């Protein structure tokens, strides 16, 4: 919904499919865009990612770890939620969206595209979490060839997940 299924201005020009704003901890590139989130039309700064996986990693990190500037995780109620309606309400209640109808809009998309079919648990299913380590824009360690830790680790992660 955030990216209009991929062709939104922010998705095309910044690989930012979730409308993630710059924030005080962001040191990477920025994409400026006019937005109607407030009663006034303003220009906002959004994170600009070199690839789609960066925004997915950041969104997952926000849900799992919180915003980073708060002592608690405002998204904790979203984690391990098994009812999609409760999960979308928890996302809104945590302050992710300013649109008061955000949960209902998400629920309609989930229902229209029958996305709950991907939620089924399989008793024989083993889940393995793979992580590239430091964030995409965190220096971390360097390989002997000078490649950043995340870049190297992400290639290994992608090879393992095939």
CSV table of C-alpha atoms in Angstrom, one decimal:
chain,number,residue,atom,x,y,z
A,1,UNK,CA,0.0,0.0,0.0
A,2,UNK,CA,2.8,2.4,0.9
A,3,UNK,CA,4.5,2.1,-2.5
A,4,UNK,CA,1.3,1.5,-4.7
A,5,UNK,CA,2.7,-2.0,-5.2
A,6,UNK,CA,6.0,-0.7,-6.4
A,7,UNK,CA,5.6,2.2,-8.8
A,8,UNK,CA,5.3,5.0,-6.3
A,9,UNK,CA,7.7,8.0,-6.6
A,10,UNK,CA,9.5,7.0,-3.4
A,11,UNK,CA,9.8,3.4,-4.3
A,12,UNK,CA,11.2,4.1,-7.8
A,13,UNK,CA,13.5,7.0,-6.9
A,14,UNK,CA,14.7,5.9,-3.4
A,15,UNK,CA,14.0,2.1,-3.1
A,16,UNK,CA,11.9,3.1,-0.1
A,17,UNK,CA,8.7,1.1,-0.2
A,18,UNK,CA,7.5,1.9,3.3
A,19,UNK,CA,7.8,5.7,3.5
A,20,UNK,CA,10.6,5.4,6.1
A,21,UNK,CA,11.7,9.0,7.0
A,22,UNK,CA,15.3,10.0,7.4
A,23,UNK,CA,15.3,10.1,11.2
A,24,UNK,CA,18.1,11.5,13.4
A,25,UNK,CA,20.2,8.3,13.2
A,26,UNK,CA,20.3,8.0,9.4
A,27,UNK,CA,23.6,8.8,7.8
A,28,UNK,CA,22.9,7.6,4.3
A,29,UNK,CA,21.5,9.4,1.2
A,30,UNK,CA,18.1,11.3,1.5
A,31,UNK,CA,15.3,11.7,-1.0
A,32,UNK,CA,13.1,14.8,-0.5
A,33,UNK,CA,9.4,14.5,-1.4
A,34,UNK,CA,6.3,16.6,-0.9
A,35,UNK,CA,3.9,14.9,1.4
A,36,UNK,CA,0.3,15.4,2.7
A,37,UNK,CA,0.7,13.6,6.0
A,38,UNK,CA,-0.1,16.7,8.0
A,39,UNK,CA,-2.8,19.3,7.6
A,40,UNK,CA,-0.2,21.1,5.5
A,41,UNK,CA,1.7,20.0,2.5
A,42,UNK,CA,5.4,19.8,3.4
A,43,UNK,CA,8.6,18.6,2.0
A,44,UNK,CA,9.9,15.6,4.0
A,45,UNK,CA,13.2,13.8,4.0
A,46,UNK,CA,13.0,10.0,3.4
A,47,UNK,CA,15.7,7.4,3.5
A,48,UNK,CA,17.2,6.6,0.1
A,49,UNK,CA,18.4,3.0,-0.3
A,50,UNK,CA,20.7,1.6,-2.9
A,51,UNK,CA,18.5,-1.5,-3.1
A,52,UNK,CA,15.0,-2.7,-2.0
A,53,UNK,CA,16.4,-5.0,0.7
A,54,UNK,CA,17.7,-2.0,2.7
A,55,UNK,CA,14.2,-0.7,3.4
A,56,UNK,CA,12.9,-4.1,4.2
A,57,UNK,CA,15.7,-4.7,6.7
A,58,UNK,CA,15.1,-1.3,8.3
A,59,UNK,CA,11.3,-1.9,8.6
A,60,UNK,CA,11.8,-5.3,10.2
A,61,UNK,CA,14.5,-3.8,12.5
A,62,UNK,CA,12.0,-1.1,13.6
A,63,UNK,CA,9.3,-3.7,14.4
A,64,UNK,CA,11.7,-6.0,16.3
A,65,UNK,CA,14.0,-3.5,18.0
A,66,UNK,CA,11.9,-0.3,18.2
A,67,UNK,CA,12.8,3.1,16.9
A,68,UNK,CA,16.1,3.4,18.6
A,69,UNK,CA,15.4,6.8,20.1
A,70,UNK,CA,13.0,5.4,22.7
A,71,UNK,CA,13.7,3.3,25.8
A,72,UNK,CA,10.9,0.9,24.9
A,73,UNK,CA,9.8,-0.8,21.7
A,74,UNK,CA,6.6,0.9,20.6
A,75,UNK,CA,6.0,-1.9,18.1
A,76,UNK,CA,6.1,-4.8,20.6
A,77,UNK,CA,2.4,-5.4,20.3
A,78,UNK,CA,2.9,-6.2,16.6
A,79,UNK,CA,5.4,-9.0,17.2
A,80,UNK,CA,4.0,-12.5,17.3
A,81,UNK,CA,0.5,-11.3,16.6
A,82,UNK,CA,-1.5,-14.1,14.9
A,83,UNK,CA,-4.6,-12.0,14.1
A,84,UNK,CA,-3.9,-9.7,11.1
A,85,UNK,CA,-6.6,-7.3,12.2
A,86,UNK,CA,-5.0,-6.9,15.6
A,87,UNK,CA,-1.6,-6.6,14.0
A,88,UNK,CA,-2.6,-3.8,11.6
A,89,UNK,CA,-4.3,-2.0,14.5
A,90,UNK,CA,-1.2,-2.4,16.6
A,91,UNK,CA,0.9,-0.8,13.8
A,92,UNK,CA,-1.4,2.2,13.7
A,93,UNK,CA,-1.6,2.4,17.5
A,94,UNK,CA,2.2,2.4,17.6
A,95,UNK,CA,2.2,5.6,15.5
A,96,UNK,CA,3.5,4.1,12.2
A,97,UNK,CA,0.8,5.9,10.1
A,98,UNK,CA,-1.0,9.2,10.4
A,99,UNK,CA,-4.0,8.0,8.4
A,100,UNK,CA,-6.8,7.1,10.8
A,101,UNK,CA,-8.1,4.5,8.3
A,102,UNK,CA,-4.7,2.8,7.9
A,103,UNK,CA,-5.6,-0.5,9.5
A,104,UNK,CA,-8.9,-0.8,7.5
A,105,UNK,CA,-7.0,-0.1,4.3
A,106,UNK,CA,-4.4,-2.7,5.0
A,107,UNK,CA,-7.1,-5.2,6.1
A,108,UNK,CA,-8.9,-4.8,2.8
A,109,UNK,CA,-5.7,-5.5,0.8
A,110,UNK,CA,-4.9,-8.5,3.0
A,111,UNK,CA,-8.4,-9.8,2.3
A,112,UNK,CA,-8.6,-8.9,-1.4
A,113,UNK,CA,-5.3,-10.7,-2.2
A,114,UNK,CA,-5.9,-13.5,0.3
A,115,UNK,CA,-2.6,-12.9,2.0
A,116,UNK,CA,-3.5,-14.9,5.1
A,117,UNK,CA,-2.8,-18.0,3.1
A,118,UNK,CA,0.9,-17.3,3.8
A,119,UNK,CA,0.3,-17.3,7.5
A,120,UNK,CA,-0.3,-21.0,7.9
A,121,UNK,CA,2.0,-22.8,10.3
A,122,UNK,CA,3.4,-26.2,9.4
A,123,UNK,CA,4.4,-28.4,12.4
A,124,UNK,CA,7.4,-29.6,10.4
A,125,UNK,CA,8.5,-26.1,9.3
A,126,UNK,CA,11.8,-25.0,10.7
A,127,UNK,CA,12.4,-21.2,10.6
A,128,UNK,CA,16.0,-20.0,10.4
A,129,UNK,CA,16.8,-16.3,10.7
A,130,UNK,CA,19.7,-15.0,8.7
A,131,UNK,CA,21.2,-11.5,9.4
A,132,UNK,CA,23.8,-9.6,7.5
A,133,UNK,CA,25.1,-7.9,10.7
A,134,UNK,CA,25.6,-4.2,10.9
A,135,UNK,CA,23.1,-2.0,9.0
A,136,UNK,CA,23.7,-1.3,5.3
A,137,UNK,CA,25.1,2.1,6.0
A,138,UNK,CA,27.1,1.2,9.1
A,139,UNK,CA,30.8,0.9,8.4
A,140,UNK,CA,31.5,-2.2,10.4
A,141,UNK,CA,34.6,-4.2,9.5
A,142,UNK,CA,36.2,-4.4,6.1
A,143,UNK,CA,37.3,-7.4,4.1
A,144,UNK,CA,40.9,-7.5,3.0
A,145,UNK,CA,39.7,-6.1,-0.3
A,146,UNK,CA,38.0,-3.2,1.4
A,147,UNK,CA,34.4,-4.4,1.1
A,148,UNK,CA,32.1,-3.3,3.9
A,149,UNK,CA,31.0,-6.0,6.3
A,150,UNK,CA,27.3,-5.8,5.5
A,151,UNK,CA,27.9,-5.9,1.8
A,152,UNK,CA,30.0,-9.1,2.1
A,153,UNK,CA,27.7,-10.7,4.6
A,154,UNK,CA,24.6,-9.9,2.6
A,155,UNK,CA,26.0,-11.8,-0.4
A,156,UNK,CA,26.6,-14.8,1.8
A,157,UNK,CA,23.1,-14.5,3.3
A,158,UNK,CA,21.5,-14.3,-0.2
A,159,UNK,CA,23.4,-17.4,-1.3
A,160,UNK,CA,22.2,-19.3,1.7
A,161,UNK,CA,18.6,-18.3,1.3
A,162,UNK,CA,18.2,-19.7,-2.2
